[in-house]
Tab-separated table of N, CA and C in Angstrom:
chain	number	residue	atom	x	y	z
A	220	MET	N	-103.922	-91.990	-63.534
A	220	MET	CA	-104.515	-92.352	-64.995
A	220	MET	C	-103.282	-92.069	-65.991
A	221	ASN	N	-103.347	-92.935	-66.817
A	221	ASN	CA	-102.533	-92.762	-67.937
A	221	ASN	C	-102.884	-91.373	-68.990
A	222	GLN	N	-101.846	-91.096	-69.493
A	222	GLN	CA	-102.180	-89.934	-70.287
A	222	GLN	C	-102.548	-90.613	-71.745
A	223	HIS	N	-103.766	-89.910	-72.217
A	223	HIS	CA	-104.644	-90.372	-73.120
A	223	HIS	C	-104.633	-89.153	-74.275
A	224	ASP	N	-104.813	-89.278	-75.433
A	224	ASP	CA	-105.013	-88.283	-76.526
A	224	ASP	C	-106.395	-87.520	-76.349
A	225	SER	N	-106.750	-86.615	-77.101
A	225	SER	CA	-107.930	-85.906	-76.746
A	225	SER	C	-109.065	-86.617	-77.453
A	226	VAL	N	-108.824	-87.506	-78.637
A	226	VAL	CA	-109.818	-88.154	-79.150
A	226	VAL	C	-110.109	-89.288	-78.576
A	227	THR	N	-109.095	-89.999	-78.120
A	227	THR	CA	-109.354	-91.139	-77.187
A	227	THR	C	-110.196	-90.712	-75.905
A	228	LEU	N	-109.888	-89.840	-75.347
A	228	LEU	CA	-110.476	-89.029	-74.231
A	228	LEU	C	-112.123	-88.874	-74.330
A	229	ALA	N	-112.159	-88.130	-75.692
A	229	ALA	CA	-113.506	-87.964	-75.697
A	229	ALA	C	-114.486	-89.101	-76.056
A	230	TYR	N	-114.108	-89.964	-76.741
A	230	TYR	CA	-114.765	-91.011	-77.032
A	230	TYR	C	-115.196	-91.744	-75.783
A	231	SER	N	-114.069	-92.241	-75.156
A	231	SER	CA	-113.998	-93.127	-74.087
A	231	SER	C	-115.455	-92.112	-73.061
A	232	ARG	N	-115.180	-90.905	-72.543
A	232	ARG	CA	-116.099	-90.324	-71.867
A	232	ARG	C	-117.337	-90.232	-72.322
A	233	ALA	N	-117.504	-90.373	-73.763
A	233	ALA	CA	-119.149	-90.081	-74.171
A	233	ALA	C	-119.801	-91.605	-74.162
A	234	LEU	N	-118.851	-92.517	-74.567
A	234	LEU	CA	-119.395	-93.907	-74.240
A	234	LEU	C	-119.682	-93.916	-72.700
A	235	LEU	N	-118.673	-93.569	-71.492
A	235	LEU	CA	-119.020	-94.008	-70.120
A	235	LEU	C	-120.219	-93.288	-69.830
A	236	GLU	N	-120.455	-92.075	-70.177
A	236	GLU	CA	-121.766	-91.178	-70.052
A	236	GLU	C	-122.830	-92.006	-70.411
A	237	LEU	N	-122.854	-92.662	-71.691
A	237	LEU	CA	-123.845	-93.180	-72.094
A	237	LEU	C	-124.206	-94.580	-71.201
A	238	ALA	N	-123.345	-95.162	-71.212
A	238	ALA	CA	-123.171	-96.491	-70.265
A	238	ALA	C	-123.683	-96.385	-68.696
A	239	ASN	N	-123.286	-95.277	-68.000
A	239	ASN	CA	-123.800	-94.735	-67.010
A	239	ASN	C	-125.464	-94.462	-67.064
A	240	GLU	N	-125.991	-93.633	-67.996
A	240	GLU	CA	-127.044	-93.139	-67.991
A	240	GLU	C	-127.962	-94.333	-68.274
A	241	GLN	N	-127.408	-95.544	-68.924
A	241	GLN	CA	-128.626	-96.705	-69.238
A	241	GLN	C	-128.219	-97.636	-68.234
A	242	ARG	N	-127.581	-97.457	-67.170
A	242	ARG	CA	-127.045	-98.597	-66.238
A	242	ARG	C	-126.404	-99.596	-66.681
A	243	GLN	N	-125.340	-99.603	-67.633
A	243	GLN	CA	-124.850	-100.619	-68.491
A	243	GLN	C	-123.590	-100.461	-68.176
A	244	THR	N	-122.677	-99.875	-67.406
A	244	THR	CA	-121.579	-99.693	-67.067
A	244	THR	C	-120.710	-101.248	-67.040
A	245	ASP	N	-121.017	-101.959	-65.911
A	245	ASP	CA	-120.166	-103.227	-65.794
A	245	ASP	C	-120.439	-103.588	-66.935
A	246	ALA	N	-121.490	-104.127	-67.498
A	246	ALA	CA	-121.913	-104.897	-68.936
A	246	ALA	C	-120.920	-104.405	-70.100
A	247	VAL	N	-120.961	-103.038	-70.446
A	247	VAL	CA	-119.863	-102.544	-71.109
A	247	VAL	C	-118.807	-102.760	-71.200
A	248	ALA	N	-118.011	-102.492	-69.916
A	248	ALA	CA	-116.946	-102.712	-69.513
A	248	ALA	C	-116.540	-104.174	-69.671
A	249	ALA	N	-117.258	-105.166	-69.462
A	249	ALA	CA	-117.020	-106.628	-69.886
A	249	ALA	C	-116.883	-106.768	-71.172
A	250	GLU	N	-117.574	-106.382	-72.080
A	250	GLU	CA	-117.843	-106.527	-73.431
A	250	GLU	C	-116.522	-105.601	-73.888
A	251	LEU	N	-116.359	-104.667	-73.575
A	251	LEU	CA	-114.850	-104.021	-74.139
A	251	LEU	C	-113.486	-104.803	-73.761
A	252	LYS	N	-113.604	-105.408	-72.365
A	252	LYS	CA	-112.696	-106.351	-72.510
A	252	LYS	C	-112.422	-107.197	-73.269
A	253	GLN	N	-113.428	-107.967	-73.548
A	253	GLN	CA	-113.616	-109.029	-74.491
A	253	GLN	C	-113.232	-108.436	-75.867
A	254	MET	N	-113.647	-107.539	-76.572
A	254	MET	CA	-113.151	-106.747	-77.621
A	254	MET	C	-111.583	-106.397	-77.552
A	255	ARG	N	-110.990	-106.083	-76.394
A	255	ARG	CA	-109.780	-105.636	-76.563
A	255	ARG	C	-108.940	-107.181	-76.469
A	256	ASP	N	-109.609	-108.295	-75.828
A	256	ASP	CA	-108.733	-109.647	-75.939
A	256	ASP	C	-109.096	-110.037	-77.566
A	257	ILE	N	-109.905	-109.793	-78.210
A	257	ILE	CA	-109.854	-110.278	-79.515
A	257	ILE	C	-108.773	-109.542	-80.454
A	258	ILE	N	-108.818	-108.054	-80.247
A	258	ILE	CA	-108.084	-107.286	-80.805
A	258	ILE	C	-106.667	-107.719	-80.599
A	259	ALA	N	-106.007	-107.868	-79.523
A	259	ALA	CA	-104.903	-108.018	-79.222
A	259	ALA	C	-104.447	-109.763	-79.442
A	260	SER	N	-105.153	-110.655	-79.804
A	260	SER	CA	-104.849	-111.852	-80.219
A	260	SER	C	-104.572	-112.042	-81.463
A	261	ASP	N	-105.093	-110.950	-82.494
A	261	ASP	CA	-104.472	-111.412	-83.950
A	261	ASP	C	-104.195	-109.752	-84.769
A	262	ALA	N	-103.081	-109.850	-85.015
A	262	ALA	CA	-101.883	-108.593	-85.327
A	262	ALA	C	-102.882	-108.447	-86.742
A	263	SER	N	-103.155	-109.194	-87.396
A	263	SER	CA	-103.825	-108.831	-88.542
A	263	SER	C	-105.209	-107.682	-88.540
A	264	PHE	N	-105.809	-108.442	-87.745
A	264	PHE	CA	-107.024	-107.745	-87.356
A	264	PHE	C	-106.524	-106.236	-86.831
A	265	GLN	N	-105.839	-106.239	-85.549
A	265	GLN	CA	-105.524	-104.922	-85.315
A	265	GLN	C	-105.146	-103.885	-86.888
A	266	LEU	N	-104.306	-104.377	-87.557
A	266	LEU	CA	-103.816	-103.673	-88.824
A	266	LEU	C	-105.029	-103.413	-89.734
A	267	PHE	N	-106.326	-104.251	-89.737
A	267	PHE	CA	-107.454	-104.103	-90.538
A	267	PHE	C	-108.105	-102.798	-89.823
A	268	LEU	N	-108.529	-102.693	-88.208
A	268	LEU	CA	-109.088	-101.743	-87.861
A	268	LEU	C	-108.001	-100.265	-88.240
A	269	GLN	N	-107.056	-100.391	-88.394
A	269	GLN	CA	-106.259	-99.172	-88.281
A	269	GLN	C	-105.934	-98.775	-89.782
A	270	GLU	N	-106.137	-99.717	-91.004
A	270	GLU	CA	-105.815	-99.141	-92.373
A	270	GLU	C	-106.586	-98.050	-92.752
A	271	PRO	N	-106.100	-97.274	-93.156
A	271	PRO	CA	-107.013	-96.062	-93.730
A	271	PRO	C	-107.162	-96.289	-95.079
A	272	SER	N	-106.591	-97.111	-96.013
A	272	SER	CA	-107.383	-97.667	-96.931
A	272	SER	C	-108.542	-98.491	-97.434
A	273	ILE	N	-108.794	-99.107	-96.154
A	273	ILE	CA	-110.325	-99.806	-96.183
A	273	ILE	C	-111.330	-98.907	-95.711
A	274	SER	N	-112.220	-99.063	-96.608
A	274	SER	CA	-113.233	-98.147	-96.540
A	274	SER	C	-113.924	-98.620	-95.373
A	275	ASN	N	-114.985	-97.715	-94.924
A	275	ASN	CA	-115.860	-97.961	-93.484
A	275	ASN	C	-116.741	-99.119	-94.188
A	276	ASP	N	-117.310	-98.981	-95.363
A	276	ASP	CA	-118.132	-100.081	-95.389
A	276	ASP	C	-117.528	-101.376	-95.922
A	277	GLN	N	-116.243	-101.360	-95.916
A	277	GLN	CA	-115.777	-102.572	-96.146
A	277	GLN	C	-115.294	-103.394	-94.953
A	278	ARG	N	-115.623	-102.619	-93.673
A	278	ARG	CA	-115.266	-102.789	-92.607
A	278	ARG	C	-116.192	-103.660	-91.564
A	279	VAL	N	-117.757	-103.004	-92.263
A	279	VAL	CA	-118.732	-103.136	-91.667
A	279	VAL	C	-119.298	-104.929	-91.405
A	280	PRO	N	-118.764	-105.719	-92.731
A	280	PRO	CA	-119.250	-107.113	-92.377
A	280	PRO	C	-118.499	-107.580	-91.590
A	281	VAL	N	-117.033	-107.306	-91.463
A	281	VAL	CA	-116.236	-108.097	-90.600
A	281	VAL	C	-116.357	-107.730	-88.886
A	282	LEU	N	-116.659	-106.250	-88.779
A	282	LEU	CA	-117.090	-105.659	-87.575
A	282	LEU	C	-118.603	-106.774	-87.004
A	283	GLU	N	-119.195	-106.602	-87.877
A	283	GLU	CA	-120.503	-107.587	-87.385
A	283	GLU	C	-120.460	-108.977	-87.097
A	284	LYS	N	-119.375	-109.357	-87.846
A	284	LYS	CA	-118.964	-111.163	-87.467
A	284	LYS	C	-118.192	-110.991	-86.074
A	285	THR	N	-117.435	-110.300	-86.050
A	285	THR	CA	-116.358	-110.160	-84.919
A	285	THR	C	-117.035	-109.774	-83.802
A	286	PHE	N	-117.773	-108.670	-83.803
A	286	PHE	CA	-118.456	-107.964	-82.346
A	286	PHE	C	-120.072	-108.329	-82.225
A	287	LYS	N	-120.412	-108.159	-83.132
A	287	LYS	CA	-122.293	-107.782	-82.869
A	287	LYS	C	-122.685	-109.014	-82.309
A	288	PRO	N	-122.341	-110.346	-82.355
A	288	PRO	CA	-122.976	-111.570	-81.476
A	288	PRO	C	-122.853	-111.395	-80.036
A	289	PHE	N	-121.873	-110.497	-79.518
A	289	PHE	CA	-121.804	-110.783	-78.001
A	289	PHE	C	-122.007	-109.153	-77.536
A	290	VAL	N	-121.798	-108.358	-78.049
A	290	VAL	CA	-121.960	-106.923	-77.786
A	290	VAL	C	-123.637	-106.073	-77.687
A	291	SER	N	-123.521	-105.473	-76.470
A	291	SER	CA	-125.108	-104.906	-76.268
A	291	SER	C	-125.378	-103.830	-77.509
A	292	HIS	N	-126.642	-103.478	-77.421
A	292	HIS	CA	-127.093	-102.450	-78.512
A	292	HIS	C	-126.260	-101.196	-78.477
A	293	LEU	N	-125.924	-100.592	-77.246
A	293	LEU	CA	-125.112	-99.461	-76.914
A	293	LEU	C	-124.036	-99.519	-77.641
A	294	LEU	N	-122.932	-100.623	-77.293
A	294	LEU	CA	-121.746	-100.712	-77.773
A	294	LEU	C	-121.982	-100.982	-79.374
A	295	TRP	N	-122.710	-101.800	-79.777
A	295	TRP	CA	-122.699	-101.782	-81.340
A	295	TRP	C	-122.954	-100.332	-81.817
A	296	ASN	N	-123.896	-99.537	-81.473
A	296	ASN	CA	-123.817	-98.334	-82.069
A	296	ASN	C	-122.743	-97.424	-82.041
A	297	PHE	N	-122.201	-97.710	-80.836
A	297	PHE	CA	-120.847	-97.001	-80.553
A	297	PHE	C	-119.602	-97.259	-81.584
A	298	ILE	N	-119.652	-98.623	-81.871
A	298	ILE	CA	-118.978	-99.280	-83.001
A	298	ILE	C	-119.105	-98.838	-84.398
A	299	GLY	N	-120.529	-98.750	-84.581
A	299	GLY	CA	-120.989	-98.132	-85.793
A	299	GLY	C	-120.453	-96.547	-86.132
A	300	LEU	N	-120.722	-95.883	-84.516
A	300	LEU	CA	-120.181	-94.362	-84.791
A	300	LEU	C	-118.670	-94.203	-84.985
A	301	LEU	N	-117.840	-95.211	-84.569
A	301	LEU	CA	-116.413	-95.067	-84.778
A	301	LEU	C	-116.219	-95.245	-86.087
A	302	ASN	N	-116.853	-96.415	-86.746
A	302	ASN	CA	-116.210	-96.636	-87.807
A	302	ASN	C	-116.694	-95.735	-89.233
A	303	ALA	N	-118.009	-95.146	-88.996
A	303	ALA	CA	-118.519	-94.107	-89.773
A	303	ALA	C	-117.546	-92.882	-89.569
A	304	ARG	N	-117.166	-92.631	-88.548
A	304	ARG	CA	-116.307	-91.446	-88.511
A	304	ARG	C	-114.676	-92.097	-88.948
A	305	GLY	N	-114.511	-92.893	-89.073
A	305	GLY	CA	-113.109	-93.381	-89.394
A	305	GLY	C	-112.046	-93.160	-88.281
A	306	ARG	N	-112.657	-93.788	-87.145
A	306	ARG	CA	-111.876	-93.829	-85.855
A	306	ARG	C	-111.783	-95.289	-85.191
A	307	MET	N	-112.035	-96.101	-86.319
A	307	MET	CA	-111.692	-97.802	-85.756
A	307	MET	C	-110.195	-97.836	-85.271
A	308	GLY	N	-109.423	-97.195	-85.822
A	308	GLY	CA	-107.908	-97.351	-85.275
A	308	GLY	C	-107.731	-96.965	-84.051
A	309	TYR	N	-108.707	-96.160	-83.497
A	309	TYR	CA	-108.420	-95.630	-82.116
A	309	TYR	C	-109.106	-96.914	-80.928
A	310	LEU	N	-109.838	-97.768	-81.492
A	310	LEU	CA	-110.446	-98.748	-80.704
A	310	LEU	C	-109.902	-99.220	-79.445
A	311	SER	N	-108.765	-99.715	-79.457
A	311	SER	CA	-107.853	-100.557	-78.606
A	311	SER	C	-107.453	-99.345	-77.689
A	312	LYS	N	-107.405	-97.872	-77.941
A	312	LYS	CA	-106.691	-97.024	-77.287
A	312	LYS	C	-107.882	-96.698	-76.243
A	313	ILE	N	-109.285	-96.363	-77.304
A	313	ILE	CA	-110.576	-96.222	-76.284
A	313	ILE	C	-110.693	-97.239	-75.282
A	314	ILE	N	-110.684	-98.282	-75.162
A	314	ILE	CA	-110.863	-99.312	-74.541
A	314	ILE	C	-110.187	-99.043	-73.144
A	315	THR	N	-109.054	-99.075	-73.418
A	315	THR	CA	-107.697	-98.783	-72.583
A	315	THR	C	-108.262	-97.543	-71.577
A	316	CYS	N	-108.496	-96.557	-72.235
A	316	CYS	CA	-109.055	-95.094	-71.462
A	316	CYS	C	-110.338	-95.419	-70.802
A	317	PHE	N	-111.142	-96.043	-71.367
A	317	PHE	CA	-112.675	-96.423	-70.807
A	317	PHE	C	-112.446	-97.045	-69.462
A	318	VAL	N	-111.630	-98.055	-69.532
A	318	VAL	CA	-111.279	-98.687	-68.478
A	318	VAL	C	-110.679	-97.837	-67.302
A	319	ASP	N	-109.645	-97.379	-67.767
A	319	ASP	CA	-109.016	-96.181	-66.720
A	319	ASP	C	-110.035	-95.090	-66.124
A	320	ILE	N	-110.881	-94.473	-66.866
A	320	ILE	CA	-111.567	-93.687	-66.421
A	320	ILE	C	-112.738	-94.194	-65.338
A	321	LEU	N	-113.202	-95.209	-65.624
A	321	LEU	CA	-114.267	-96.139	-65.223
A	321	LEU	C	-113.472	-96.241	-63.595
A	322	LYS	N	-112.319	-96.615	-63.714
A	322	LYS	CA	-111.773	-96.864	-62.216
A	322	LYS	C	-111.686	-95.632	-61.374
A	323	VAL	N	-111.493	-94.773	-62.115
A	323	VAL	CA	-111.544	-93.553	-61.442
A	323	VAL	C	-112.733	-93.227	-61.061
A	324	GLN	N	-113.795	-93.358	-61.711
A	324	GLN	CA	-115.107	-93.152	-61.106
A	324	GLN	C	-115.548	-93.936	-60.093
A	325	GLN	N	-115.053	-95.290	-60.174
A	325	GLN	CA	-115.343	-96.275	-59.121
A	325	GLN	C	-114.776	-95.945	-57.867
A	326	GLY	N	-113.738	-95.080	-57.972
A	326	GLY	CA	-112.843	-95.139	-56.690
A	326	GLY	C	-111.686	-95.944	-56.784
A	327	ARG	N	-111.485	-96.894	-57.628
A	327	ARG	CA	-110.332	-97.986	-57.754
A	327	ARG	C	-108.932	-97.474	-58.243
A	328	VAL	N	-107.996	-97.742	-57.692
A	328	VAL	CA	-106.528	-97.682	-58.238
A	328	VAL	C	-105.738	-98.903	-58.281
A	329	ASP	N	-104.918	-99.173	-59.135
A	329	ASP	CA	-104.201	-100.129	-59.272
A	329	ASP	C	-102.834	-100.032	-58.316
A	330	VAL	N	-102.566	-100.899	-57.684
A	330	VAL	CA	-101.276	-100.922	-56.850
A	330	VAL	C	-100.484	-101.949	-57.348
A	331	GLN	N	-99.299	-101.511	-57.651
A	331	GLN	CA	-98.047	-102.573	-57.995
A	331	GLN	C	-97.539	-102.750	-56.478
A	332	MET	N	-97.229	-104.281	-56.510
A	332	MET	CA	-96.641	-104.652	-55.009
A	332	MET	C	-95.591	-105.764	-55.609
A	333	THR	N	-94.158	-105.230	-54.730
A	333	THR	CA	-93.416	-106.052	-55.111
A	333	THR	C	-92.721	-106.840	-53.900
A	334	VAL	N	-92.851	-108.252	-53.529
A	334	VAL	CA	-92.621	-108.856	-52.645
A	334	VAL	C	-91.619	-109.915	-53.229
A	335	ALA	N	-90.917	-110.367	-51.881
A	335	ALA	CA	-89.788	-111.484	-52.126
A	335	ALA	C	-90.505	-112.725	-52.578
A	336	GLN	N	-91.594	-113.003	-52.258
A	336	GLN	CA	-92.392	-114.196	-52.686
A	336	GLN	C	-93.796	-113.910	-52.716
A	337	LEU	N	-94.674	-114.659	-53.333
A	337	LEU	CA	-95.903	-114.475	-53.488
A	337	LEU	C	-96.686	-114.641	-51.932
A	338	LEU	N	-97.525	-113.654	-51.744
A	338	LEU	CA	-98.316	-113.837	-50.556
A	338	LEU	C	-99.449	-114.803	-50.700
A	339	PRO	N	-99.556	-115.352	-49.748
A	339	PRO	CA	-100.978	-116.304	-49.415
A	339	PRO	C	-102.333	-115.329	-49.652
A	340	GLU	N	-103.330	-115.839	-50.289
A	340	GLU	CA	-104.570	-115.350	-50.595
A	340	GLU	C	-104.923	-114.584	-49.020
A	341	ASP	N	-104.832	-115.018	-47.953
A	341	ASP	CA	-105.287	-114.273	-46.673
A	341	ASP	C	-104.222	-112.792	-46.426
A	342	GLN	N	-103.125	-113.473	-46.635
A	342	GLN	CA	-102.428	-112.012	-46.288
A	342	GLN	C	-102.396	-110.946	-47.392
A	343	LEU	N	-102.843	-111.512	-48.615
A	343	LEU	CA	-102.923	-110.413	-49.876
A	343	LEU	C	-104.184	-109.618	-49.294
A	344	GLN	N	-105.197	-110.578	-49.069
A	344	GLN	CA	-106.372	-109.630	-48.866
A	344	GLN	C	-106.124	-108.769	-47.753
A	345	ASN	N	-105.359	-108.859	-46.652
A	345	ASN	CA	-105.381	-108.091	-45.585
A	345	ASN	C	-104.463	-106.802	-46.086
A	346	VAL	N	-103.529	-107.048	-46.717
A	346	VAL	CA	-102.820	-106.124	-47.359
A	346	VAL	C	-103.904	-105.116	-48.235
A	347	GLN	N	-104.418	-105.959	-49.155
A	347	GLN	CA	-105.269	-105.056	-49.927
A	347	GLN	C	-106.408	-103.854	-49.056
A	348	GLN	N	-106.954	-104.681	-47.966
A	348	GLN	CA	-107.657	-104.001	-47.159
A	348	GLN	C	-106.938	-102.749	-46.357
A	349	ARG	N	-105.688	-102.989	-46.069
A	349	ARG	CA	-105.131	-101.798	-45.299
A	349	ARG	C	-104.489	-100.568	-46.271
A	350	VAL	N	-104.207	-101.255	-47.523
A	350	VAL	CA	-103.871	-100.155	-48.450
A	350	VAL	C	-105.214	-99.440	-48.837
A	351	SER	N	-106.164	-99.863	-49.226
A	351	SER	CA	-107.400	-99.198	-49.492
A	351	SER	C	-107.817	-98.306	-48.376
A	352	VAL	N	-107.784	-98.678	-47.258
A	352	VAL	CA	-107.967	-97.890	-46.007
A	352	VAL	C	-106.869	-96.520	-45.949
A	353	ALA	N	-105.721	-96.860	-46.143
A	353	ALA	CA	-104.894	-95.804	-46.172
A	353	ALA	C	-104.546	-94.868	-47.390
A	354	ILE	N	-105.171	-95.263	-48.346
A	354	ILE	CA	-105.465	-94.545	-49.620
A	354	ILE	C	-106.667	-93.604	-50.028
A	355	LYS	N	-107.956	-94.197	-49.108
A	355	LYS	CA	-109.006	-93.971	-48.892
A	355	LYS	C	-109.851	-94.069	-50.600
A	356	ARG	N	-109.366	-95.284	-51.169
A	356	ARG	CA	-109.859	-96.074	-52.486
A	356	ARG	C	-109.755	-97.430	-52.428
A	357	GLN	N	-110.371	-98.043	-53.229
A	357	GLN	CA	-110.185	-99.271	-53.325
A	357	GLN	C	-109.039	-99.997	-54.050
A	358	ALA	N	-108.176	-100.369	-53.560
A	358	ALA	CA	-106.938	-100.960	-54.194
A	358	ALA	C	-107.007	-102.205	-54.866
A	359	ILE	N	-106.606	-102.171	-55.754
A	359	ILE	CA	-106.449	-103.399	-56.815
A	359	ILE	C	-105.159	-104.219	-56.865
A	360	LEU	N	-104.568	-104.800	-56.106
A	360	LEU	CA	-103.054	-104.899	-56.090
A	360	LEU	C	-102.757	-106.343	-57.109
A	361	HIS	N	-101.596	-105.890	-57.737
A	361	HIS	CA	-100.930	-106.793	-58.594
A	361	HIS	C	-99.648	-107.017	-58.241
A	362	GLN	N	-99.592	-108.551	-57.626
A	362	GLN	CA	-98.244	-108.753	-57.027
A	362	GLN	C	-97.219	-109.045	-58.030
A	363	ARG	N	-95.875	-108.854	-57.668
A	363	ARG	CA	-94.724	-109.120	-58.547
A	363	ARG	C	-93.278	-109.732	-57.677
A	364	VAL	N	-92.943	-110.896	-57.901
A	364	VAL	CA	-92.088	-111.040	-57.134
A	364	VAL	C	-90.540	-110.666	-57.532
A	365	ASP	N	-89.694	-110.133	-56.463
A	365	ASP	CA	-88.486	-109.797	-56.467
A	365	ASP	C	-87.317	-110.337	-55.539
A	366	GLU	N	-87.021	-111.635	-55.736
A	366	GLU	CA	-86.169	-112.323	-54.658
A	366	GLU	C	-85.170	-111.346	-53.959
A	367	SER	N	-84.629	-110.326	-54.825
A	367	SER	CA	-83.616	-109.498	-53.997
A	367	SER	C	-84.145	-108.691	-53.008
A	368	ILE	N	-85.353	-108.546	-52.694
A	368	ILE	CA	-85.859	-107.973	-51.678
A	368	ILE	C	-85.545	-108.750	-50.471
A	369	ILE	N	-85.172	-108.315	-49.409
A	369	ILE	CA	-84.940	-108.545	-48.325
A	369	ILE	C	-86.235	-109.252	-47.553
A	370	GLY	N	-86.768	-108.360	-47.196
A	370	GLY	CA	-88.248	-108.694	-46.510
A	370	GLY	C	-89.043	-107.362	-46.554
A	371	GLY	N	-90.310	-107.485	-46.157
A	371	GLY	CA	-91.481	-106.514	-46.378
A	371	GLY	C	-92.166	-106.574	-48.060
A	372	MET	N	-92.233	-105.316	-48.637
A	372	MET	CA	-92.615	-105.162	-49.703
A	372	MET	C	-92.617	-103.618	-50.227
A	373	VAL	N	-92.597	-103.486	-51.466
A	373	VAL	CA	-92.617	-102.124	-51.930
A	373	VAL	C	-94.124	-101.971	-53.003
A	374	LEU	N	-94.500	-100.714	-52.306
A	374	LEU	CA	-95.971	-100.597	-52.848
A	374	LEU	C	-95.928	-99.460	-54.144
A	375	ARG	N	-96.437	-99.628	-55.396
A	375	ARG	CA	-96.542	-98.265	-55.976
A	375	ARG	C	-98.097	-97.981	-56.713
A	376	ILE	N	-98.211	-96.919	-56.306
A	376	ILE	CA	-99.559	-96.529	-56.454
A	376	ILE	C	-99.355	-95.378	-57.688
A	377	GLU	N	-100.182	-95.941	-58.575
A	377	GLU	CA	-100.306	-94.814	-60.105
A	377	GLU	C	-98.682	-94.915	-60.281
A	378	ASP	N	-98.581	-93.524	-60.603
A	378	ASP	CA	-96.994	-93.032	-60.885
A	378	ASP	C	-96.215	-92.991	-59.554
């Protein structure tokens, strides 16, 4: 898991705990990924979330317009809490951290696979299955092509 600061980790763990309790973990994860895409697509919106001179009250209408239509009650309350505590600048980091700790909870791990050429889907699934068995966790493969590799593959699991 990536290194996360204590504030990010605390909020991410609290959100995951609430999502687990309400059996909304997958839904919250999907909503967070949607939020991450919105934030990443607009640099001025990122700055708006991080700008300390903008009051929490000034942020509410923009947050309502941007996020409220597609997020659950749980996640909307969480956004309100972040805003009330002046932590909206942490939102992108919290989303990344949430996804990381959810992967750990679900026993999934990202595996970077470098190959000379892209593997066909059937071979990719075979490699994924074998790696998952070997590491005793569900491997999520990410292929990268490096034509300098003569044959075989290079696997990188976490760090």
